[in-house]
Tab-separated table of C-alpha atoms and ligand atoms in Angstrom:
chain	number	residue	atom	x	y	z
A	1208	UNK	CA	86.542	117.854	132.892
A	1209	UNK	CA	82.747	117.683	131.576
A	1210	UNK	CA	82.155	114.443	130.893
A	1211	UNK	CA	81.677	112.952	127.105
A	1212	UNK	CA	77.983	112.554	126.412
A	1213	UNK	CA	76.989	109.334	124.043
A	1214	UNK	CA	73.750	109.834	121.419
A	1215	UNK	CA	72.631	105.751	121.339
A	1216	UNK	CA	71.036	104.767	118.080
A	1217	UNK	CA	69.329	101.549	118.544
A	1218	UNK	CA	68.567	100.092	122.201
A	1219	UNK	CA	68.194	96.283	120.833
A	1220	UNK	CA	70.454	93.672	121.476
A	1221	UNK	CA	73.785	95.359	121.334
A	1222	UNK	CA	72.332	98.861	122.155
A	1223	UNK	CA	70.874	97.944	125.344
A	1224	UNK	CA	74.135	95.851	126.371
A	1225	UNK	CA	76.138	98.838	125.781
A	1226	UNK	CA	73.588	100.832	128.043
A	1227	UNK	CA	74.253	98.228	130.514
A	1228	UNK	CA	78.419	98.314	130.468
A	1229	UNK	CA	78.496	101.825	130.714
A	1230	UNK	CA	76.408	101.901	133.678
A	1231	UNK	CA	77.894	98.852	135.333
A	1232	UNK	CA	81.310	99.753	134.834
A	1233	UNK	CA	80.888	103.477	134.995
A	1234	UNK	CA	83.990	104.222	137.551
A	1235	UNK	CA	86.410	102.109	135.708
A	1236	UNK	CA	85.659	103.358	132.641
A	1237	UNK	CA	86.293	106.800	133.261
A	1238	UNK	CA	89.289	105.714	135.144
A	1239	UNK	CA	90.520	104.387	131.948
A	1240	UNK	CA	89.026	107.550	129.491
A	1241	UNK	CA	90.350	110.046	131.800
A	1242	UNK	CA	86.449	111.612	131.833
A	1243	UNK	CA	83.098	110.051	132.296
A	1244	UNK	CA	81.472	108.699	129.952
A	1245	UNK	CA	77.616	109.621	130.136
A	1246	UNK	CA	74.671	108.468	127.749
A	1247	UNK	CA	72.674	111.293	127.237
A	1248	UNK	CA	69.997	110.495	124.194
A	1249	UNK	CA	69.259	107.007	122.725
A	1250	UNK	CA	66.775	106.449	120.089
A	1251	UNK	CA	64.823	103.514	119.388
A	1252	UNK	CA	61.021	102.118	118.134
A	1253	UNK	CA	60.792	99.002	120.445
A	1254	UNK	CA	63.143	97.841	122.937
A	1255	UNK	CA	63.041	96.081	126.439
A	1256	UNK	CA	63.242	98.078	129.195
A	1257	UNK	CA	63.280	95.713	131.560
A	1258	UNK	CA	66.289	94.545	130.869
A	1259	UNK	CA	68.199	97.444	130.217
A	1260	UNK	CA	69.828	99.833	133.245
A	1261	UNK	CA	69.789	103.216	133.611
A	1262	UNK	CA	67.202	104.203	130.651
A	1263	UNK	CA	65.659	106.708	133.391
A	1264	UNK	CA	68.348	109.235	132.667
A	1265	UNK	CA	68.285	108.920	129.029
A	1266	UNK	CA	66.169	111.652	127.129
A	1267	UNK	CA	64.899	108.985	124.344
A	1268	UNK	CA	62.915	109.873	121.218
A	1269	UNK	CA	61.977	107.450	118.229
A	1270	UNK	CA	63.568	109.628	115.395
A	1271	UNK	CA	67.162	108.994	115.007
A	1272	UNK	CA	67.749	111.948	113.563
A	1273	UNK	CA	67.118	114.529	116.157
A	1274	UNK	CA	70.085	112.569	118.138
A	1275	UNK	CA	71.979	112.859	115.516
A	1276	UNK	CA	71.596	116.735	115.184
A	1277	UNK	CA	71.769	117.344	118.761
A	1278	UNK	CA	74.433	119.784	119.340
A	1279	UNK	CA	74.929	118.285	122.602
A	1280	UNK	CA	76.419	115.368	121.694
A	1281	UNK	CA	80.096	114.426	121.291
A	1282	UNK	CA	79.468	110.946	119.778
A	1283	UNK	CA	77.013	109.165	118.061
A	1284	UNK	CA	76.711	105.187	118.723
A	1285	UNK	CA	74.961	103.391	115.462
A	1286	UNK	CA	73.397	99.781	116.706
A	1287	UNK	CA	70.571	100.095	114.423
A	1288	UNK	CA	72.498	97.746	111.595
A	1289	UNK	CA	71.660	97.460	107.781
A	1290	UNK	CA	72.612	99.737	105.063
A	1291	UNK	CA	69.935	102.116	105.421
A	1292	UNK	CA	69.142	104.617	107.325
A	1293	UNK	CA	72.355	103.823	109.052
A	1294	UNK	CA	74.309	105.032	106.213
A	1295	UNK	CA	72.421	108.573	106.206
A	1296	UNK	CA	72.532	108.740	110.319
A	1297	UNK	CA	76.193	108.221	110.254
A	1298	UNK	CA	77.256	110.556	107.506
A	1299	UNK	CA	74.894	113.608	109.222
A	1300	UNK	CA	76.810	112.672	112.303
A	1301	UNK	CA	79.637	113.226	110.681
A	1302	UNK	CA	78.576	116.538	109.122
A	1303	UNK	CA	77.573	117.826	111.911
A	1304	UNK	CA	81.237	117.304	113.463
A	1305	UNK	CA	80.666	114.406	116.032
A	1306	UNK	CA	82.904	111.097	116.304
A	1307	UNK	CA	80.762	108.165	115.420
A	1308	UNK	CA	81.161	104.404	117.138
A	1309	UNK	CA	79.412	101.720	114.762
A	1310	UNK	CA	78.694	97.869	114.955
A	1311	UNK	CA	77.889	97.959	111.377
A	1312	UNK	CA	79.737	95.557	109.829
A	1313	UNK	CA	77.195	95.450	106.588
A	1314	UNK	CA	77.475	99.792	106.537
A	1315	UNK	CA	81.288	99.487	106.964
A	1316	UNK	CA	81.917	96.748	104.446
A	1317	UNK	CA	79.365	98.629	101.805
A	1318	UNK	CA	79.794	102.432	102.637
A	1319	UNK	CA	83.120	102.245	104.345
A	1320	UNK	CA	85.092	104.055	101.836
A	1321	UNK	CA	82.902	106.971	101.540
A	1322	UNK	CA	82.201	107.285	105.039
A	1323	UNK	CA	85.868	107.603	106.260
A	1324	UNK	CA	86.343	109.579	103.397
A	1325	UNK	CA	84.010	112.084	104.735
A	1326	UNK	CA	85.178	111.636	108.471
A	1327	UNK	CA	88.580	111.946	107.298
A	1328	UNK	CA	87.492	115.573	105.652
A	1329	UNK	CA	85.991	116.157	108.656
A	1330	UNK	CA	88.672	115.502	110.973
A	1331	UNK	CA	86.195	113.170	112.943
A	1332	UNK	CA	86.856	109.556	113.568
A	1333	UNK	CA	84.528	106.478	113.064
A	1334	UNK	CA	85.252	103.535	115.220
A	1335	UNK	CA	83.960	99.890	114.156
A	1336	UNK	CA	85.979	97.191	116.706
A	1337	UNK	CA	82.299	95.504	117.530
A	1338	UNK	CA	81.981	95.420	113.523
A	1339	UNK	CA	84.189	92.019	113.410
A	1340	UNK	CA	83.874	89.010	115.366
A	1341	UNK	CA	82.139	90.841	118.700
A	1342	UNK	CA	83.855	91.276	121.552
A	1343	UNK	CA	87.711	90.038	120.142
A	1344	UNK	CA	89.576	92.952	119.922
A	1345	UNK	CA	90.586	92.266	116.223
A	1346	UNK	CA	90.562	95.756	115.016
A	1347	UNK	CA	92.935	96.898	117.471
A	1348	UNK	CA	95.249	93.581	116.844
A	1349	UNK	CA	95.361	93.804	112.694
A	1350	UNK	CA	95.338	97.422	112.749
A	1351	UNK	CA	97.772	98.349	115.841
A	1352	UNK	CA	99.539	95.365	117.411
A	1353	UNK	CA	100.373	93.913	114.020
A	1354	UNK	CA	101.758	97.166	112.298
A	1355	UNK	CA	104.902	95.875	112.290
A	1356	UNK	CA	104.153	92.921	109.895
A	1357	UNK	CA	103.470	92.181	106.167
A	1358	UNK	CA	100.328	90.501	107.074
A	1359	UNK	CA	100.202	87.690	105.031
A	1360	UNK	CA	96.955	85.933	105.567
A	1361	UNK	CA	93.592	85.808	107.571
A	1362	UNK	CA	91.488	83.011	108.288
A	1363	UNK	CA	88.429	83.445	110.578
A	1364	UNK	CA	85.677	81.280	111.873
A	1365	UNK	CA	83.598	85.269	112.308
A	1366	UNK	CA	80.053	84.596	112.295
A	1367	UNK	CA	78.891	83.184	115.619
A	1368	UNK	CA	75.255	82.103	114.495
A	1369	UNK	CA	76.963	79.652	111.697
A	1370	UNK	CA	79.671	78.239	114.027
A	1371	UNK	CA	76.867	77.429	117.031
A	1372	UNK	CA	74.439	76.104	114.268
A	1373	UNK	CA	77.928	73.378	112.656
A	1374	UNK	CA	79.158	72.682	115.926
A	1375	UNK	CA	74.869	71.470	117.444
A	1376	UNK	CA	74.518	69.908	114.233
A	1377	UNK	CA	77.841	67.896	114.181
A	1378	UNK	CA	77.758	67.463	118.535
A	1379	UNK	CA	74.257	66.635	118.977
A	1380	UNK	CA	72.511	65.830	115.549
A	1381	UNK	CA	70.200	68.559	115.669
A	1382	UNK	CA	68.043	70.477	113.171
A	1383	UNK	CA	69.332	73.008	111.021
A	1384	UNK	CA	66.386	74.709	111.259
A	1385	UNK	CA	65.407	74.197	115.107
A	1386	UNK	CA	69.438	75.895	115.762
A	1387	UNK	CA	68.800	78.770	113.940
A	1388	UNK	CA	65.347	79.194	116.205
A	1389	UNK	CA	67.327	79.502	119.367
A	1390	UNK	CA	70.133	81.139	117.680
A	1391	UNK	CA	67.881	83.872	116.996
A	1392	UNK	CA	66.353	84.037	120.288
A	1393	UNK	CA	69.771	84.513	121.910
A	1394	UNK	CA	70.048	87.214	120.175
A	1395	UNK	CA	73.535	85.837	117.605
A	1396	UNK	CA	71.785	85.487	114.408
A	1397	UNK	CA	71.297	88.884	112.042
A	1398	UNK	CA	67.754	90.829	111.687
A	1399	UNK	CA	67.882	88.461	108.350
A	1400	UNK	CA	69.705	85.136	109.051
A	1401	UNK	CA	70.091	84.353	105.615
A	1402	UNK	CA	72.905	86.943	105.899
A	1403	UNK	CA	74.660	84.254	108.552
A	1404	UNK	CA	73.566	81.411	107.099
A	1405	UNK	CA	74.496	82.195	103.269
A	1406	UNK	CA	78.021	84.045	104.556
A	1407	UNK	CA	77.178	87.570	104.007
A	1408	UNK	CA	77.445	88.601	107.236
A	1409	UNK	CA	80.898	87.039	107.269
A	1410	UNK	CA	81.511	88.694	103.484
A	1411	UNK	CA	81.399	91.361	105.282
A	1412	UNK	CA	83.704	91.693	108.382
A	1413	UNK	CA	86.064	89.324	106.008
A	1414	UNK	CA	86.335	92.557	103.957
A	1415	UNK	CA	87.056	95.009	106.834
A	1416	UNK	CA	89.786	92.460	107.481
A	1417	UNK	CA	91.420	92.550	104.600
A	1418	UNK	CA	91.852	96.140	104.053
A	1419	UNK	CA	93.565	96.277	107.627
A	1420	UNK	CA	96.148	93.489	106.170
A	1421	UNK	CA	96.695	94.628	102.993
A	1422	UNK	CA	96.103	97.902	102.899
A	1423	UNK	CA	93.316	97.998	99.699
A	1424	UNK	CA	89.868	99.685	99.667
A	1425	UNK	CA	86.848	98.093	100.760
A	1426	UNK	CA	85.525	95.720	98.109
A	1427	UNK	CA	82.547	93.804	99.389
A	1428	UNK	CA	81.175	93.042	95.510
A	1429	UNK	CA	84.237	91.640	94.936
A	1430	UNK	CA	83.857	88.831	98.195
A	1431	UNK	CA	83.503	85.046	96.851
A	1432	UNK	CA	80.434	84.173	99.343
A	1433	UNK	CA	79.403	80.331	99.945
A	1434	UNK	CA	76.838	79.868	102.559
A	1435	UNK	CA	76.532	75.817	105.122
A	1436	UNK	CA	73.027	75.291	103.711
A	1437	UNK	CA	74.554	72.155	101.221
A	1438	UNK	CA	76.661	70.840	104.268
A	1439	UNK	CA	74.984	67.038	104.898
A	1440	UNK	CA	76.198	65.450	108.256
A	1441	UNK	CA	77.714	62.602	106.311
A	1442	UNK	CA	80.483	65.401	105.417
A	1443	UNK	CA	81.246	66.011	108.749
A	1444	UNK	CA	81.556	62.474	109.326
A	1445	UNK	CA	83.905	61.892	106.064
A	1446	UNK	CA	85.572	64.903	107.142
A	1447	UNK	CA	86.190	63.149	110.545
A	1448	UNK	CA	87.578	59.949	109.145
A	1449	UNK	CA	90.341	61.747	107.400
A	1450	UNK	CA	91.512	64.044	110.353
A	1451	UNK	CA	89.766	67.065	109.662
A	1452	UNK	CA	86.766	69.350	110.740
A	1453	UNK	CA	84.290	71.504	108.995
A	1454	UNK	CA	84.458	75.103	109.539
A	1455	UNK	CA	82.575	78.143	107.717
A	1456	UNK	CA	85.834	80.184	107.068
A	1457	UNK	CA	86.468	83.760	105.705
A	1458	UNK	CA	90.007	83.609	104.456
A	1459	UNK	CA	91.934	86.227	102.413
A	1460	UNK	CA	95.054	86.335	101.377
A	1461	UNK	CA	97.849	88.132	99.708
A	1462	UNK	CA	99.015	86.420	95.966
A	1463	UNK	CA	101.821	87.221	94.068
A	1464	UNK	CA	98.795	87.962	91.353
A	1465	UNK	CA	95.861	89.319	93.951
A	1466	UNK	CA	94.097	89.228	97.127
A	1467	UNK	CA	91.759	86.056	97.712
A	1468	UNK	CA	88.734	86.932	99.507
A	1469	UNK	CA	86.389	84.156	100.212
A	1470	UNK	CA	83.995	82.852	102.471
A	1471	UNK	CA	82.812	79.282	102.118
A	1472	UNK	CA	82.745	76.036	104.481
A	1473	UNK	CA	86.395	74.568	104.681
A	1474	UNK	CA	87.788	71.457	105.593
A	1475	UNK	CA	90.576	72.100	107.905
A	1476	UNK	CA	92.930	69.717	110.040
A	1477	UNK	CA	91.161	68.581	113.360
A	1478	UNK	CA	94.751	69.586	115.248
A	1479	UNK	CA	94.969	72.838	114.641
A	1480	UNK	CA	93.428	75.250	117.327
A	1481	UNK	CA	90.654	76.923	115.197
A	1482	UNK	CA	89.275	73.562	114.303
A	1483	UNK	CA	88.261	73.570	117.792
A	1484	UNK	CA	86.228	76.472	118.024
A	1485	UNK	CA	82.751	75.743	118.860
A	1486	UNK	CA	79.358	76.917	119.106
A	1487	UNK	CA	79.032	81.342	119.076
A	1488	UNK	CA	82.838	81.520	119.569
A	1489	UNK	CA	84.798	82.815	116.810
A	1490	UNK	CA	88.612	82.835	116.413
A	1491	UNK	CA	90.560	84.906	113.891
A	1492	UNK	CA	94.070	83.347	112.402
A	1493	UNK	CA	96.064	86.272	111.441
A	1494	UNK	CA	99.739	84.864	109.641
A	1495	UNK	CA	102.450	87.913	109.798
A	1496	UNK	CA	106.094	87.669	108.081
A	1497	UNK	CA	107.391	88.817	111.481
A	1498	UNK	CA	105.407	87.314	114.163
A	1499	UNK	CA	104.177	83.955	112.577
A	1500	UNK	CA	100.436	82.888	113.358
A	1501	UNK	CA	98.656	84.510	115.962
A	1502	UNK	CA	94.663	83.127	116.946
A	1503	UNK	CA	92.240	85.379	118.996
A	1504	UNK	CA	89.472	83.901	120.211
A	1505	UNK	CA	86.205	85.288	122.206
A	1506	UNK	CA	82.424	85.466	122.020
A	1507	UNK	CA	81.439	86.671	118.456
A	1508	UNK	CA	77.573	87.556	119.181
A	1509	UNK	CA	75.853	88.345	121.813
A	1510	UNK	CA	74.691	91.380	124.355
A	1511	UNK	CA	77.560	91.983	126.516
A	1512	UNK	CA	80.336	90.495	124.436
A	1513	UNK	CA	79.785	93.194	121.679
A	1514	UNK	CA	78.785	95.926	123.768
A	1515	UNK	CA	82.730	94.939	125.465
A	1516	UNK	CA	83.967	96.143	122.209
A	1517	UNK	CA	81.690	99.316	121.252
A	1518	UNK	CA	82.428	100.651	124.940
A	1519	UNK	CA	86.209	100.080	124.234
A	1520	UNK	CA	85.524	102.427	120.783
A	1521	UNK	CA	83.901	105.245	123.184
A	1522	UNK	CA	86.960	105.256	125.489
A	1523	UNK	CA	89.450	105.139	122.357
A	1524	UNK	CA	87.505	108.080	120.824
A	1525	UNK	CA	87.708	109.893	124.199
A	1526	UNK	CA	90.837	109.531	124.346
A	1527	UNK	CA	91.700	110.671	120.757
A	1528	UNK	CA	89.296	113.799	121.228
A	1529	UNK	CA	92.089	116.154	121.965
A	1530	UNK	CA	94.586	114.993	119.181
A	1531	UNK	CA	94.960	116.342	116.422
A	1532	UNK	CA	92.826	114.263	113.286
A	1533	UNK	CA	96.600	113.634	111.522
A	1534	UNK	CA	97.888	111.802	114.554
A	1535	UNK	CA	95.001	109.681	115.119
A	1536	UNK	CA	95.231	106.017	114.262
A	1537	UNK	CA	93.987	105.747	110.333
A	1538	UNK	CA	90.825	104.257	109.721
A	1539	UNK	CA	92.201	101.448	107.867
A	1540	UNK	CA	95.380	100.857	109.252
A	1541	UNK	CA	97.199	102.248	106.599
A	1542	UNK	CA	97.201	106.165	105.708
A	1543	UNK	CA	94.424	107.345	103.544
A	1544	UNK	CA	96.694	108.350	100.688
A	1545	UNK	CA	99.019	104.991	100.908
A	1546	UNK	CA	96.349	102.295	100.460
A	1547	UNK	CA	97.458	100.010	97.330
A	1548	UNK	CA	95.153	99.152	94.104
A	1549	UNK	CA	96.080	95.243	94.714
A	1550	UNK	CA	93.304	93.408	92.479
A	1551	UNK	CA	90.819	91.354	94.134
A	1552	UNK	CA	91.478	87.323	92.759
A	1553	UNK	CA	88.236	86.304	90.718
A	1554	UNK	CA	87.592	82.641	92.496
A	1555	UNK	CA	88.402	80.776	89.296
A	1556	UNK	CA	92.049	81.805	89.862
A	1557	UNK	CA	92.341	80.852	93.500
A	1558	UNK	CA	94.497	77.521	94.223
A	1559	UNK	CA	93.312	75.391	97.129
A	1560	UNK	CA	93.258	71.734	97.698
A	1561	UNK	CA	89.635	69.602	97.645
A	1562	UNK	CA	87.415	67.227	99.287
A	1563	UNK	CA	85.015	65.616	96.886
A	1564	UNK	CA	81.991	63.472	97.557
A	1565	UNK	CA	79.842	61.747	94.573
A	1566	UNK	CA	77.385	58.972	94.586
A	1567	UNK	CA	78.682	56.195	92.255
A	1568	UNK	CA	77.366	53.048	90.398
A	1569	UNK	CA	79.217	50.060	91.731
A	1570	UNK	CA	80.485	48.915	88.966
A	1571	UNK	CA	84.108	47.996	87.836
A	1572	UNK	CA	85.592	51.113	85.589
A	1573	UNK	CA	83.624	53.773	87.578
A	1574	UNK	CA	86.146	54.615	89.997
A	1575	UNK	CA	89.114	54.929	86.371
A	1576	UNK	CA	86.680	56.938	84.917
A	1577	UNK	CA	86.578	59.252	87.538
A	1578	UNK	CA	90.327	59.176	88.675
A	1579	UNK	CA	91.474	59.824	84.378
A	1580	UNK	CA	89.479	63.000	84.398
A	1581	UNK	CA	90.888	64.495	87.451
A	1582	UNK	CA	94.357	63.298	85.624
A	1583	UNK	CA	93.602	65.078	82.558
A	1584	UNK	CA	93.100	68.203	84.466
A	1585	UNK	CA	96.024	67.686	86.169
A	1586	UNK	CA	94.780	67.114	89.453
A	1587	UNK	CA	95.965	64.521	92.069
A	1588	UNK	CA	94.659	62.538	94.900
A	1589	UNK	CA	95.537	62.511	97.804
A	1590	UNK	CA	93.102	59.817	100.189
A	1591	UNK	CA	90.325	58.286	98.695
A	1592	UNK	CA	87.244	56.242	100.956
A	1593	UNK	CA	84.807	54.373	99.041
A	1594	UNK	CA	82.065	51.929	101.138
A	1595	UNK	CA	80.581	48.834	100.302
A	1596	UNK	CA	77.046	49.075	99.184
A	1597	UNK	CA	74.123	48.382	101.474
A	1598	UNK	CA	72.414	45.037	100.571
A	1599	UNK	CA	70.565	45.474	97.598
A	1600	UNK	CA	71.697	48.704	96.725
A	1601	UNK	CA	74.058	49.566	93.597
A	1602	UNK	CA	75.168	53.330	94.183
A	1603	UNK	CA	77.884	54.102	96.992
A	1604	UNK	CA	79.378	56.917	98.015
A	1605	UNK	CA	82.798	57.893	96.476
A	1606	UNK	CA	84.696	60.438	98.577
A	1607	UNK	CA	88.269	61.823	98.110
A	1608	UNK	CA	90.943	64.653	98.854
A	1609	UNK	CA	92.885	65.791	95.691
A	1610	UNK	CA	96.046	68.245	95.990
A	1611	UNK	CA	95.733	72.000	95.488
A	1612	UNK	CA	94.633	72.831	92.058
A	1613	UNK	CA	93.197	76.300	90.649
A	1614	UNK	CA	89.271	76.724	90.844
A	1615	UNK	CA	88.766	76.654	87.387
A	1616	UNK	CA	90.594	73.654	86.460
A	1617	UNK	CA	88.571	71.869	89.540
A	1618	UNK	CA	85.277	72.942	87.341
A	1619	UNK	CA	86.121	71.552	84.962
A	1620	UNK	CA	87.115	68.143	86.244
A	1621	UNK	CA	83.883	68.671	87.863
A	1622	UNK	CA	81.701	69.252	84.517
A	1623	UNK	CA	83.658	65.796	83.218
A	1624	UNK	CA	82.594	64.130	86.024
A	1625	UNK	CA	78.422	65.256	86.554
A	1626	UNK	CA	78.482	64.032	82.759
A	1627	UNK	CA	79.437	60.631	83.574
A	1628	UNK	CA	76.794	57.847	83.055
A	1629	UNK	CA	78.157	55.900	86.815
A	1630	UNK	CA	77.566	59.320	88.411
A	1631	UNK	CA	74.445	60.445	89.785
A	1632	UNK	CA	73.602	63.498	90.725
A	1633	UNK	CA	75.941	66.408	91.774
A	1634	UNK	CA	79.653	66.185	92.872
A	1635	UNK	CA	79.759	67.685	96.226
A	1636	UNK	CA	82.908	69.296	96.650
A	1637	UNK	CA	84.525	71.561	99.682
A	1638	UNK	CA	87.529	73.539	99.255
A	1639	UNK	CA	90.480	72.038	102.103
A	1640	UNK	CA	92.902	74.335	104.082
A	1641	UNK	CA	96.143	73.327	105.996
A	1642	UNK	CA	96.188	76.432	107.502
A	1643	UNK	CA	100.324	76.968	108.115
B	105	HSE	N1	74.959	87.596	113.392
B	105	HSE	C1	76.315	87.836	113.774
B	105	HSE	C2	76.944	86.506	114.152
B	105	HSE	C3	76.336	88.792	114.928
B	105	HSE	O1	76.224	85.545	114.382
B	105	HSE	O2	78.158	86.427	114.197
B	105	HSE	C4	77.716	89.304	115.258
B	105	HSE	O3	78.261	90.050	114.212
């Protein structure tokens, strides 16, 4: 059989790892596809050559397009990122009848629904497993080995640059600023790292995610996004004391009233497994009715780890390339015409329990104050720390768990609170998640 030949868009990070893999492993692979797998055309403006194997039998060019329009090519590889002009190259791919394999996780979370609208019109498919988390094969496992289940929940530590830059801060008291550096020298951190740092990045695969589970369109806009900038290392120590760790979670999950979708740092109990995911790993929690929890755990940035799973997305889509489109594995798990209008929760109306820190006059009465507003809005706590001021200081810190309580009630505790006279400054507060 003539082998499948691969157009390469983008021969960065990812693009020239992918280069590698299918050179390196170039027997096995086809061993596995049932045909070789040969990469024919790349395009790219500046990469390494160096480092990269086999570019001598690559026809490259620096306009995307002409790959794209190549009649020669079965399937078109997208590692350039962003929304734009990845969005373009991958639906003229499309129109012009050739499978595409994507990293994208921004183009998938933004353009998704179009795209594999038009693929699905097309009878092409679009693969996206390096989209989420890198190399864990969490595509596959929400949308194939779970399809059994009524997924009920997700919870994923899924950007790797944010987990290495917690886990140096907290391990070796380092620089915020001096981690992202070397973050983005290995290669983990987004072409803008505000996107890791902020949560956007994670926004995003937390919204392919969800559709798998639940079955609902992509909805990106409607993704509650807190980024680890505010995170002081006398959290993590706080967070310590009371048996938990800090991680910068996406969680979603299904409500009798909505989906939650959220990304924000999370307090979460120092036993469970995920808790202990450090530095670029990530680890996704998937709960099912049928199977319980389930935790996959890998590299979730990097070269080789991501080019892992966009290889795996060539062999599936040489694999599927003599099935018919109906048969093929839906896009989002769930077929096209079956996926449910289930709203999207607006944060106020999401329940989840607290950790609160505030700086406090010592003074008798402070700590009522504070503890009768929480009461009024009918919110309970659960642990409470409080230190003895420094010598000739008069403010300590007051720091506390309450019980689960909606968003919007917590605000306005919150408001009560700032406005007190023995309070100074802003209450920081970080949502808490048992996780079972
Ligand atoms: N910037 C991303 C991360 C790359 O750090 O997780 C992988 O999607």
């Amino acid at each position: 059989m003539k082998p499948v030949r691969v157009g390469l868009l983008g021969l960065g990070t990812v693009g020239g790892g992918t280069l590698n893999v299918i050179v390196r492993n170039a027997t096995e692979i086809a061993r596995r596809a049932g045909r070789e797998i040969v990469v024919t055309h790349a395009a790219a403006r500046e990469f390494r050559a160096e480092t990269i194997e086999g570019l001598d039998r690559v026809v490259l060019s620096e306009d995307a397009f002409t790959v794209v329009d190549n009649p020669d090519i079965d399937v078109v590889v997208e590692l350039i990122g962003g929304y734009s002009p990845a969005r373009e190259l991958v639906l003229r791919a499309i129109e012009n009848g050739k499978h595409v394999v994507t990293a994208n996780k921004a183009l998938i979370a933004m353009h998704g629904n179009e795209i594999f609208a038009a693929a699905q019109a097309k009878g092409v498919t679009v693969a996206f497993e390096a989209a989420v988390a890198g190399g864990i094969p969490i595509i596959k496992a929400v949308r194939e080995g779970l399809a059994a289940n009524h997924i009920e929940w997700i919870a994923g530590i899924i950007n790797g640059t944010g987990n290495f830059i917690l886990t140096e801060m907290r391990d070796k008291g380092r620089d915020f600023a001096e981690v992202l550096s070397e973050a983005q020298a290995l290669g983990y951190a987004e072409a803008d790292p505000t996107f890791d740092v902020e949560g956007i990045d994670a926004a995003h695969k937390l919204t392919i995610l969800a559709s798998l589970a639940f079955g609902i369109p992509l909805q990106f806009d409607r993704c509650y996004t807190e980024g680890i900038g505010r995170i002081q290392p006398q959290d993590v120590t706080y967070a310590e004391a009371f048996g938990y760790r800090i991680k910068h979670l996406g969680i979603t999950r299904r409500t009798p009233s909505g989906v939650e979708l959220r990304v924000h740092p999370t307090l979460i109990p120092e036993r469970r497994l995920i808790a202990n995911v450090d530095g670029v790993m990530n680890a996704v929690l998937v709960y099912g009715d049928a199977v319980g929890p389930t935790l996959y755990y890998g590299a979730g940035a990097g070269s080789l780890p991501t080019a892992s799973a966009v290889v795996a997305d060539i062999i599936d889509v040489t694999r599927t390339l003599t099935t018919d489109p109906e048969n093929r594995v839906p896009h989002l798990a769930f077929q096209p015409g079956e996926l449910s209008d289930l709203a999207v929760l607006p944060m106020d109306e999401v329940v989840t329990a607290y950790y609160l820190r505030m700086t406090v006059h010592d003074r008798p009465g402070v700590l009522a104050a504070v503890a009768g507003i929480l009461s009024e809005h009918g919110i309970s706590i659960e642990a409470m720390r409080q230190k003895e001021p420094a010598a000739g200081e008069n403010q300590v810190p007051l720091v506390m768990l309450t019980q689960s309580v909606r968003e919007s009630q917590m605000n306005a505790a919150l408001g009560g609170i700032e406005a007190l006279d023995a309070v100074a400054g802003e209450v920081t507060r970080i949502r808490v998640e048992l996780l079972k």
